[in-house]
Tab-separated table of N, CA and C and ligand atoms in Angstrom:
chain	number	residue	atom	x	y	z
A	1253	MET	N	80.353	106.109	140.351
A	1253	MET	CA	79.220	105.551	139.414
A	1253	MET	C	79.455	104.045	139.240
A	1254	VAL	N	78.379	103.344	138.942
A	1254	VAL	CA	78.466	101.916	138.749
A	1254	VAL	C	78.059	101.575	137.226
A	1255	GLY	N	78.854	100.658	136.644
A	1255	GLY	CA	78.490	100.203	135.312
A	1255	GLY	C	78.215	98.798	135.354
A	1256	PHE	N	77.307	98.297	134.425
A	1256	PHE	CA	77.030	96.888	134.249
A	1256	PHE	C	77.240	96.456	132.835
A	1257	GLY	N	77.751	95.314	132.704
A	1257	GLY	CA	77.889	94.658	131.335
A	1257	GLY	C	77.506	93.279	131.334
A	1258	TYR	N	77.004	92.885	130.135
A	1258	TYR	CA	76.517	91.547	129.938
A	1258	TYR	C	76.896	91.097	128.463
A	1259	ASP	N	77.433	89.762	128.318
A	1259	ASP	CA	77.501	89.318	126.878
A	1259	ASP	C	77.321	87.834	126.986
A	1260	VAL	N	77.013	87.381	125.642
A	1260	VAL	CA	76.776	85.918	125.521
A	1260	VAL	C	77.488	85.617	124.159
A	1261	HIS	N	77.962	84.506	124.068
A	1261	HIS	CA	78.491	83.934	122.737
A	1261	HIS	C	78.130	82.462	122.609
A	1262	ARG	N	77.809	82.066	121.346
A	1262	ARG	CA	77.551	80.707	121.117
A	1262	ARG	C	78.760	79.829	121.164
A	1263	LEU	N	78.666	78.591	121.452
A	1263	LEU	CA	79.716	77.768	121.612
A	1263	LEU	C	79.608	76.662	120.333
A	1264	ALA	N	80.738	76.415	119.843
A	1264	ALA	CA	80.782	75.324	118.726
A	1264	ALA	C	81.973	74.559	118.694
A	1265	PRO	N	81.917	73.371	118.237
A	1265	PRO	CA	83.181	72.542	118.107
A	1265	PRO	C	84.183	73.123	117.135
A	1266	GLY	N	85.479	73.108	117.317
A	1266	GLY	CA	86.435	73.609	116.323
A	1266	GLY	C	86.772	74.960	116.540
A	1267	GLU	N	86.211	75.627	117.536
A	1267	GLU	CA	86.530	77.110	117.834
A	1267	GLU	C	87.365	77.079	119.089
A	1268	SER	N	88.199	78.250	119.242
A	1268	SER	CA	88.942	78.258	120.372
A	1268	SER	C	88.205	78.949	121.569
A	1269	LEU	N	88.565	78.739	122.753
A	1269	LEU	CA	87.829	79.297	123.951
A	1269	LEU	C	88.822	80.261	124.602
A	1270	LEU	N	88.618	81.451	124.467
A	1270	LEU	CA	89.483	82.417	125.099
A	1270	LEU	C	88.581	83.274	126.138
A	1271	LEU	N	89.028	83.186	127.348
A	1271	LEU	CA	88.215	83.717	128.459
A	1271	LEU	C	89.150	84.621	129.360
A	1272	GLY	N	89.025	85.939	129.450
A	1272	GLY	CA	89.787	86.742	130.193
A	1272	GLY	C	91.267	86.630	129.661
A	1273	CYS	N	91.464	86.635	128.444
A	1273	CYS	CA	92.706	86.546	127.670
A	1273	CYS	C	93.437	85.258	127.738
A	1274	ILE	N	92.852	84.294	128.440
A	1274	ILE	CA	93.612	82.950	128.629
A	1274	ILE	C	92.877	81.984	127.725
A	1275	ALA	N	93.757	81.195	126.901
A	1275	ALA	CA	93.288	80.251	126.069
A	1275	ALA	C	92.951	78.940	126.870
A	1276	ILE	N	91.707	78.462	126.958
A	1276	ILE	CA	91.399	77.384	127.789
A	1276	ILE	C	91.030	76.088	126.862
A	1277	PRO	N	91.737	75.039	127.215
A	1277	PRO	CA	91.523	73.736	126.363
A	1277	PRO	C	89.989	73.299	126.565
A	1278	SER	N	89.345	73.139	125.469
A	1278	SER	CA	87.937	72.814	125.637
A	1278	SER	C	87.574	72.175	124.109
A	1279	GLU	N	86.546	71.242	124.130
A	1279	GLU	CA	86.015	70.744	122.880
A	1279	GLU	C	85.223	71.687	122.116
A	1280	VAL	N	84.640	72.754	122.799
A	1280	VAL	CA	83.973	73.730	122.117
A	1280	VAL	C	84.466	75.084	122.390
A	1281	GLY	N	84.403	76.065	121.527
A	1281	GLY	CA	84.866	77.433	121.715
A	1281	GLY	C	83.862	78.448	121.220
A	1282	THR	N	84.126	79.650	121.401
A	1282	THR	CA	83.169	80.836	121.041
A	1282	THR	C	83.199	81.159	119.646
A	1283	VAL	N	81.946	81.265	119.067
A	1283	VAL	CA	81.767	81.673	117.670
A	1283	VAL	C	81.623	83.288	117.776
A	1284	ALA	N	82.480	83.899	117.016
A	1284	ALA	CA	82.469	85.360	117.110
A	1284	ALA	C	83.199	86.024	115.940
A	1285	HIS	N	82.856	87.278	115.791
A	1285	HIS	CA	83.422	88.094	114.846
A	1285	HIS	C	84.903	88.469	115.248
A	1286	SER	N	84.948	88.817	116.539
A	1286	SER	CA	86.357	89.174	117.233
A	1286	SER	C	86.965	87.879	117.701
A	1287	ASP	N	87.718	87.900	118.764
A	1287	ASP	CA	88.317	86.648	119.276
A	1287	ASP	C	87.282	85.895	120.231
A	1288	GLY	N	86.214	86.572	120.321
A	1288	GLY	CA	85.163	85.943	121.116
A	1288	GLY	C	85.325	85.854	122.723
A	1289	ASP	N	86.128	86.719	123.152
A	1289	ASP	CA	86.441	86.754	124.709
A	1289	ASP	C	85.153	87.369	125.267
A	1290	VAL	N	84.177	86.549	125.649
A	1290	VAL	CA	82.867	86.955	126.119
A	1290	VAL	C	83.189	87.819	127.547
A	1291	LEU	N	84.099	87.411	128.295
A	1291	LEU	CA	84.340	87.967	129.568
A	1291	LEU	C	84.878	89.396	129.351
A	1292	LEU	N	85.744	89.606	128.587
A	1292	LEU	CA	86.247	90.932	128.263
A	1292	LEU	C	85.158	91.834	127.613
A	1293	HIS	N	84.241	91.273	126.760
A	1293	HIS	CA	83.161	91.967	126.261
A	1293	HIS	C	82.250	92.583	127.280
A	1294	ALA	N	81.890	91.729	128.212
A	1294	ALA	CA	81.183	92.204	129.451
A	1294	ALA	C	81.885	93.373	130.283
A	1295	VAL	N	83.215	93.166	130.371
A	1295	VAL	CA	83.940	94.270	131.089
A	1295	VAL	C	83.917	95.563	130.316
A	1296	VAL	N	84.018	95.457	128.966
A	1296	VAL	CA	84.079	96.654	128.118
A	1296	VAL	C	82.736	97.350	128.441
A	1297	ASP	N	81.584	96.587	128.359
A	1297	ASP	CA	80.229	97.247	128.477
A	1297	ASP	C	80.045	97.811	129.842
A	1298	ALA	N	80.628	97.161	130.861
A	1298	ALA	CA	80.530	97.737	132.290
A	1298	ALA	C	81.233	99.061	132.424
A	1299	ILE	N	82.434	99.141	131.822
A	1299	ILE	CA	83.232	100.324	131.822
A	1299	ILE	C	82.497	101.485	131.171
A	1300	LEU	N	82.052	101.173	129.826
A	1300	LEU	CA	81.359	102.218	129.188
A	1300	LEU	C	80.005	102.618	129.855
A	1301	GLY	N	79.430	101.674	130.463
A	1301	GLY	CA	78.110	101.882	131.049
A	1301	GLY	C	78.257	102.760	132.231
A	1302	ALA	N	79.277	102.745	132.949
A	1302	ALA	CA	79.395	103.585	134.154
A	1302	ALA	C	79.306	104.995	133.833
A	1303	VAL	N	79.891	105.379	132.613
A	1303	VAL	CA	79.901	106.777	132.207
A	1303	VAL	C	78.951	107.032	131.067
A	1304	ALA	N	77.959	106.134	130.876
A	1304	ALA	CA	76.929	106.248	129.882
A	1304	ALA	C	77.534	106.634	128.475
A	1305	MET	N	78.582	105.870	128.063
A	1305	MET	CA	79.137	106.263	126.809
A	1305	MET	C	79.063	105.057	125.856
A	1306	GLY	N	77.772	104.524	125.779
A	1306	GLY	CA	77.498	103.593	124.706
A	1306	GLY	C	77.812	102.132	125.088
A	1307	ASP	N	77.965	101.381	124.001
A	1307	ASP	CA	78.378	99.926	124.200
A	1307	ASP	C	79.369	99.477	123.304
A	1308	ILE	N	79.801	98.204	123.420
A	1308	ILE	CA	80.794	97.610	122.598
A	1308	ILE	C	80.523	97.703	121.131
A	1309	GLY	N	79.117	97.384	120.854
A	1309	GLY	CA	78.696	97.331	119.462
A	1309	GLY	C	78.815	98.785	118.782
A	1310	GLU	N	78.507	99.784	119.501
A	1310	GLU	CA	78.686	101.130	118.895
A	1310	GLU	C	80.038	101.449	118.597
A	1311	HIS	N	81.001	101.150	119.514
A	1311	HIS	CA	82.342	101.607	119.439
A	1311	HIS	C	83.158	100.615	118.482
A	1312	PHE	N	82.737	99.280	118.432
A	1312	PHE	CA	83.482	98.315	117.483
A	1312	PHE	C	82.452	97.493	116.787
A	1313	PRO	N	81.730	98.190	115.765
A	1313	PRO	CA	80.685	97.339	115.056
A	1313	PRO	C	81.185	96.149	114.345
A	1314	ASP	N	80.478	95.051	114.510
A	1314	ASP	CA	80.898	93.696	113.924
A	1314	ASP	C	80.762	93.846	112.293
A	1315	THR	N	80.268	94.855	111.786
A	1315	THR	CA	80.268	94.964	110.334
A	1315	THR	C	81.514	95.723	109.745
A	1316	ASP	N	82.373	96.187	110.701
A	1316	ASP	CA	83.533	96.836	110.367
A	1316	ASP	C	84.788	95.849	110.365
A	1317	PRO	N	85.344	95.684	109.029
A	1317	PRO	CA	86.373	94.733	108.916
A	1317	PRO	C	87.557	94.959	109.813
A	1318	ARG	N	87.708	96.274	110.241
A	1318	ARG	CA	88.941	96.548	111.152
A	1318	ARG	C	88.897	95.607	112.482
A	1319	TRP	N	87.591	95.222	112.827
A	1319	TRP	CA	87.470	94.563	114.128
A	1319	TRP	C	87.383	93.073	113.873
A	1320	LYS	N	87.664	92.579	112.615
A	1320	LYS	CA	87.557	91.066	112.399
A	1320	LYS	C	88.748	90.436	113.077
A	1321	ASN	N	88.556	89.436	113.953
A	1321	ASN	CA	89.455	88.779	114.803
A	1321	ASN	C	90.256	89.695	115.673
A	1322	ALA	N	89.726	90.777	115.964
A	1322	ALA	CA	90.505	91.952	116.789
A	1322	ALA	C	90.552	91.196	118.143
A	1323	PRO	N	91.787	91.477	118.720
A	1323	PRO	CA	91.920	91.101	120.139
A	1323	PRO	C	91.060	91.851	121.053
A	1324	SER	N	90.275	91.190	121.967
A	1324	SER	CA	89.410	91.894	122.817
A	1324	SER	C	90.098	92.828	123.851
A	1325	THR	N	91.513	92.479	124.130
A	1325	THR	CA	92.207	93.387	124.924
A	1325	THR	C	92.278	94.810	124.268
A	1326	HIS	N	92.168	94.919	123.102
A	1326	HIS	CA	92.175	96.176	122.325
A	1326	HIS	C	90.904	97.011	122.742
A	1327	PHE	N	89.690	96.248	122.822
A	1327	PHE	CA	88.446	96.872	123.311
A	1327	PHE	C	88.468	97.390	124.640
A	1328	VAL	N	89.019	96.568	125.479
A	1328	VAL	CA	89.115	97.008	126.998
A	1328	VAL	C	90.029	98.207	127.135
A	1329	GLU	N	91.127	98.108	126.520
A	1329	GLU	CA	92.059	99.229	126.584
A	1329	GLU	C	91.488	100.537	125.934
A	1330	HIS	N	90.794	100.383	124.951
A	1330	HIS	CA	89.981	101.544	124.284
A	1330	HIS	C	88.993	102.102	125.328
A	1331	ALA	N	88.257	101.255	125.943
A	1331	ALA	CA	87.173	101.738	126.985
A	1331	ALA	C	87.803	102.415	128.150
A	1332	VAL	N	88.985	101.856	128.658
A	1332	VAL	CA	89.653	102.535	129.724
A	1332	VAL	C	90.200	103.919	129.263
A	1333	ARG	N	90.722	103.941	127.951
A	1333	ARG	CA	91.275	105.268	127.521
A	1333	ARG	C	90.017	106.274	127.465
A	1334	ILE	N	88.888	105.856	126.944
A	1334	ILE	CA	87.731	106.728	126.807
A	1334	ILE	C	87.373	107.359	128.150
A	1335	ILE	N	87.293	106.483	129.117
A	1335	ILE	CA	86.812	107.138	130.452
A	1335	ILE	C	88.001	107.969	131.203
A	1336	THR	N	89.170	107.657	130.909
A	1336	THR	CA	90.311	108.281	131.381
A	1336	THR	C	90.334	109.747	130.682
A	1337	GLU	N	90.097	109.697	129.375
A	1337	GLU	CA	90.017	111.115	128.619
A	1337	GLU	C	88.778	111.867	129.159
A	1338	ALA	N	87.823	111.227	129.608
A	1338	ALA	CA	86.629	111.946	130.017
A	1338	ALA	C	86.633	112.382	131.489
A	1339	GLY	N	87.866	112.065	132.100
A	1339	GLY	CA	88.087	112.623	133.473
A	1339	GLY	C	87.626	111.558	134.549
A	1340	TYR	N	87.650	110.251	134.326
A	1340	TYR	CA	87.254	109.272	135.244
A	1340	TYR	C	88.427	108.269	135.494
A	1341	ARG	N	88.356	107.529	136.570
A	1341	ARG	CA	89.246	106.257	136.647
A	1341	ARG	C	88.489	105.183	137.154
A	1342	LEU	N	88.937	104.020	136.598
A	1342	LEU	CA	88.319	102.772	136.967
A	1342	LEU	C	88.749	102.352	138.423
A	1343	ILE	N	87.890	101.871	139.239
A	1343	ILE	CA	88.050	101.518	140.622
A	1343	ILE	C	88.319	99.977	140.791
A	1344	ASN	N	87.305	99.271	140.225
A	1344	ASN	CA	87.233	97.859	140.377
A	1344	ASN	C	86.521	97.112	139.386
A	1345	LEU	N	86.641	95.940	139.273
A	1345	LEU	CA	85.802	95.007	138.358
A	1345	LEU	C	85.216	93.877	139.182
A	1346	ASP	N	84.077	93.475	139.032
A	1346	ASP	CA	83.504	92.334	139.515
A	1346	ASP	C	82.783	91.606	138.572
A	1347	ALA	N	83.270	90.403	138.107
A	1347	ALA	CA	82.735	89.599	136.944
A	1347	ALA	C	82.302	88.304	137.279
A	1348	THR	N	81.288	87.680	136.508
A	1348	THR	CA	80.881	86.403	136.757
A	1348	THR	C	80.735	85.619	135.378
A	1349	LEU	N	81.371	84.579	135.261
A	1349	LEU	CA	81.307	83.681	134.059
A	1349	LEU	C	80.238	82.638	134.341
A	1350	VAL	N	79.334	82.338	133.261
A	1350	VAL	CA	78.542	81.260	133.464
A	1350	VAL	C	78.822	80.206	132.312
A	1351	LEU	N	79.397	79.137	132.669
A	1351	LEU	CA	79.794	78.164	131.723
A	1351	LEU	C	79.747	76.669	132.322
A	1352	GLU	N	79.274	75.899	131.489
A	1352	GLU	CA	78.983	74.415	132.004
A	1352	GLU	C	80.327	73.854	132.283
A	1353	ARG	N	81.192	73.674	131.277
A	1353	ARG	CA	82.567	73.075	131.272
A	1353	ARG	C	83.519	73.802	130.371
A	1354	PRO	N	84.817	73.733	130.546
A	1354	PRO	CA	85.467	73.044	131.598
A	1354	PRO	C	85.464	73.913	132.907
A	1355	LYS	N	85.950	73.307	134.011
A	1355	LYS	CA	86.117	74.160	135.168
A	1355	LYS	C	86.984	75.303	134.977
A	1356	ILE	N	86.707	76.426	135.504
A	1356	ILE	CA	87.399	77.692	135.403
A	1356	ILE	C	88.468	77.901	136.522
A	1357	LEU	N	88.367	77.244	137.534
A	1357	LEU	CA	89.149	77.430	138.719
A	1357	LEU	C	90.721	77.432	138.352
A	1358	PRO	N	91.131	76.449	137.670
A	1358	PRO	CA	92.604	76.318	137.389
A	1358	PRO	C	93.086	77.640	136.629
A	1359	TYR	N	92.273	78.380	135.996
A	1359	TYR	CA	92.644	79.509	135.214
A	1359	TYR	C	92.332	80.921	135.751
A	1360	LYS	N	91.621	80.758	136.794
A	1360	LYS	CA	91.116	81.984	137.413
A	1360	LYS	C	92.140	83.054	137.664
A	1361	GLN	N	93.175	82.622	138.445
A	1361	GLN	CA	94.285	83.537	138.814
A	1361	GLN	C	94.874	84.232	137.598
A	1362	ALA	N	95.200	83.422	136.511
A	1362	ALA	CA	95.871	83.906	135.326
A	1362	ALA	C	94.956	85.004	134.678
A	1363	MET	N	93.589	84.676	134.712
A	1363	MET	CA	92.628	85.613	134.023
A	1363	MET	C	92.560	86.853	134.719
A	1364	ARG	N	92.592	86.822	136.089
A	1364	ARG	CA	92.600	88.111	136.923
A	1364	ARG	C	93.791	88.837	136.707
A	1365	GLU	N	94.892	88.200	136.610
A	1365	GLU	CA	96.256	88.944	136.374
A	1365	GLU	C	96.158	89.671	135.105
A	1366	ARG	N	95.680	88.969	134.081
A	1366	ARG	CA	95.635	89.662	132.676
A	1366	ARG	C	94.631	90.705	132.720
A	1367	MET	N	93.453	90.511	133.274
A	1367	MET	CA	92.515	91.521	133.356
A	1367	MET	C	92.893	92.815	134.030
A	1368	ALA	N	93.588	92.574	135.239
A	1368	ALA	CA	94.127	93.695	136.006
A	1368	ALA	C	95.195	94.428	135.221
A	1369	GLU	N	96.008	93.725	134.429
A	1369	GLU	CA	97.032	94.330	133.714
A	1369	GLU	C	96.492	95.291	132.520
A	1370	ILE	N	95.500	94.695	131.931
A	1370	ILE	CA	95.039	95.564	130.753
A	1370	ILE	C	94.042	96.655	131.210
A	1371	CYS	N	93.498	96.530	132.369
A	1371	CYS	CA	92.589	97.576	132.970
A	1371	CYS	C	93.493	98.590	133.783
A	1372	GLY	N	94.818	98.322	134.078
A	1372	GLY	CA	95.608	99.186	134.945
A	1372	GLY	C	95.087	99.113	136.337
A	1373	LEU	N	94.582	98.002	136.867
A	1373	LEU	CA	94.162	97.962	138.185
A	1373	LEU	C	95.068	96.904	138.936
A	1374	PRO	N	95.174	97.147	140.308
A	1374	PRO	CA	95.883	96.073	141.105
A	1374	PRO	C	94.902	94.852	141.118
A	1375	ILE	N	95.523	93.671	141.279
A	1375	ILE	CA	94.631	92.494	141.157
A	1375	ILE	C	93.789	92.292	142.216
A	1376	GLU	N	93.849	92.848	143.470
A	1376	GLU	CA	92.886	92.824	144.467
A	1376	GLU	C	91.709	93.545	144.124
A	1377	ARG	N	91.655	94.396	143.102
A	1377	ARG	CA	90.502	95.097	142.576
A	1377	ARG	C	89.808	94.428	141.423
A	1378	VAL	N	90.243	93.206	141.071
A	1378	VAL	CA	89.683	92.388	140.024
A	1378	VAL	C	89.111	91.179	140.486
A	1379	SER	N	87.842	91.071	140.598
A	1379	SER	CA	87.137	89.853	141.118
A	1379	SER	C	86.634	88.996	139.944
A	1380	LEU	N	86.781	87.734	139.990
A	1380	LEU	CA	86.170	86.772	138.946
A	1380	LEU	C	85.617	85.636	139.642
A	1381	LYS	N	84.343	85.431	139.361
A	1381	LYS	CA	83.660	84.239	139.724
A	1381	LYS	C	83.162	83.408	138.667
A	1382	ALA	N	82.961	82.188	138.860
A	1382	ALA	CA	82.470	81.314	137.810
A	1382	ALA	C	81.366	80.399	138.282
A	1383	THR	N	80.433	80.075	137.559
A	1383	THR	CA	79.454	79.121	137.967
A	1383	THR	C	79.003	78.356	136.817
A	1384	THR	N	78.378	77.195	137.024
A	1384	THR	CA	77.637	76.501	135.897
A	1384	THR	C	76.257	76.915	135.895
A	1385	SER	N	75.489	76.274	134.864
A	1385	SER	CA	74.043	76.528	134.821
A	1385	SER	C	73.303	75.377	135.234
A	1386	GLU	N	73.923	74.462	135.980
A	1386	GLU	CA	73.287	73.399	136.639
A	1386	GLU	C	72.656	72.492	135.480
A	1387	SER	N	73.259	72.423	134.347
A	1387	SER	CA	72.750	71.651	133.130
A	1387	SER	C	71.440	72.116	132.611
A	1388	ILE	N	71.028	73.389	132.966
A	1388	ILE	CA	69.727	73.876	132.560
A	1388	ILE	C	70.004	74.878	131.466
A	1389	GLY	N	69.038	74.891	130.378
A	1389	GLY	CA	69.077	76.040	129.479
A	1389	GLY	C	70.237	75.974	128.583
A	1390	PHE	N	70.445	76.988	127.781
A	1390	PHE	CA	71.467	76.944	126.687
A	1390	PHE	C	72.840	76.870	127.221
A	1391	VAL	N	73.126	77.424	128.328
A	1391	VAL	CA	74.453	77.263	128.986
A	1391	VAL	C	74.600	75.842	129.421
A	1392	GLY	N	73.520	75.272	130.024
A	1392	GLY	CA	73.682	73.903	130.548
A	1392	GLY	C	73.872	72.836	129.420
A	1393	ARG	N	73.344	73.246	128.218
A	1393	ARG	CA	73.528	72.228	127.009
A	1393	ARG	C	74.807	72.589	126.253
A	1394	ARG	N	75.642	73.421	126.822
A	1394	ARG	CA	76.850	73.839	126.250
A	1394	ARG	C	76.737	74.518	124.887
A	1395	GLU	N	75.662	75.113	124.728
A	1395	GLU	CA	75.420	75.916	123.390
A	1395	GLU	C	75.943	77.280	123.518
A	1396	GLY	N	76.243	77.775	124.735
A	1396	GLY	CA	76.743	79.091	124.846
A	1396	GLY	C	77.307	79.321	126.165
A	1397	VAL	N	77.981	80.592	126.272
A	1397	VAL	CA	78.579	80.998	127.505
A	1397	VAL	C	78.243	82.422	127.739
A	1398	GLN	N	78.027	82.722	128.983
A	1398	GLN	CA	77.664	84.095	129.420
A	1398	GLN	C	78.622	84.714	130.332
A	1399	ALA	N	78.670	86.060	130.230
A	1399	ALA	CA	79.506	86.838	131.222
A	1399	ALA	C	78.786	88.062	131.722
A	1400	TYR	N	78.876	88.317	133.039
A	1400	TYR	CA	78.389	89.575	133.652
A	1400	TYR	C	79.471	90.277	134.368
A	1401	CYS	N	79.447	91.580	134.299
A	1401	CYS	CA	80.536	92.376	135.042
A	1401	CYS	C	79.820	93.648	135.543
A	1402	ILE	N	80.268	94.012	136.760
A	1402	ILE	CA	79.982	95.369	137.213
A	1402	ILE	C	81.266	95.993	137.557
A	1403	CYS	N	81.282	97.306	137.631
A	1403	CYS	CA	82.461	98.026	137.957
A	1403	CYS	C	82.061	99.357	138.585
A	1404	GLU	N	83.066	99.990	139.275
A	1404	GLU	CA	82.974	101.224	139.809
A	1404	GLU	C	83.898	102.216	139.164
A	1405	VAL	N	83.490	103.415	138.825
A	1405	VAL	CA	84.227	104.422	138.157
A	1405	VAL	C	84.004	105.689	139.161
A	1406	GLN	N	85.178	106.382	139.256
A	1406	GLN	CA	85.037	107.697	139.995
A	1406	GLN	C	85.773	108.817	139.257
A	1407	PRO	N	85.332	110.047	139.556
A	1407	PRO	CA	86.092	111.087	138.914
A	1407	PRO	C	87.495	111.035	139.247
A	1408	ALA	N	88.396	111.366	138.338
A	1408	ALA	CA	89.848	111.155	138.561
A	1408	ALA	C	90.409	112.228	139.517
B	1718	LIG	MG1	80.734	89.625	122.434
């Protein structure tokens, strides 16, 4: 089965930018109830989507104080646990970040390593791409950051 996830967060000065568990130096960071790791949020929705088990908002409502400033690694680990308990295993991830600045390339390998680690996957099964929005739209104006992810899940 295939799952798809999408997320977007606003960017603002004075916030930190955490992407794929890696803190990235930037004048703007994500505005969020949790740690704002937009990439991991898309990963969570892809994993849950593959087995039709809801979305990140159902499992971790932002109205629940338990999830205030929660590390997004917790959400990913929870999603992997849910599908494992349902008799499935995650096969791979393929994610795309859409961000105008800074360049993601210097951080990509570290992000893949951390994502592989928390998902229990070998690194060669964790793909990460990054693109800009060519200065167009809200991403182009650095008002936000988007992440997309697909994954494959198979019966264990
Ligand atoms: Mg989010």
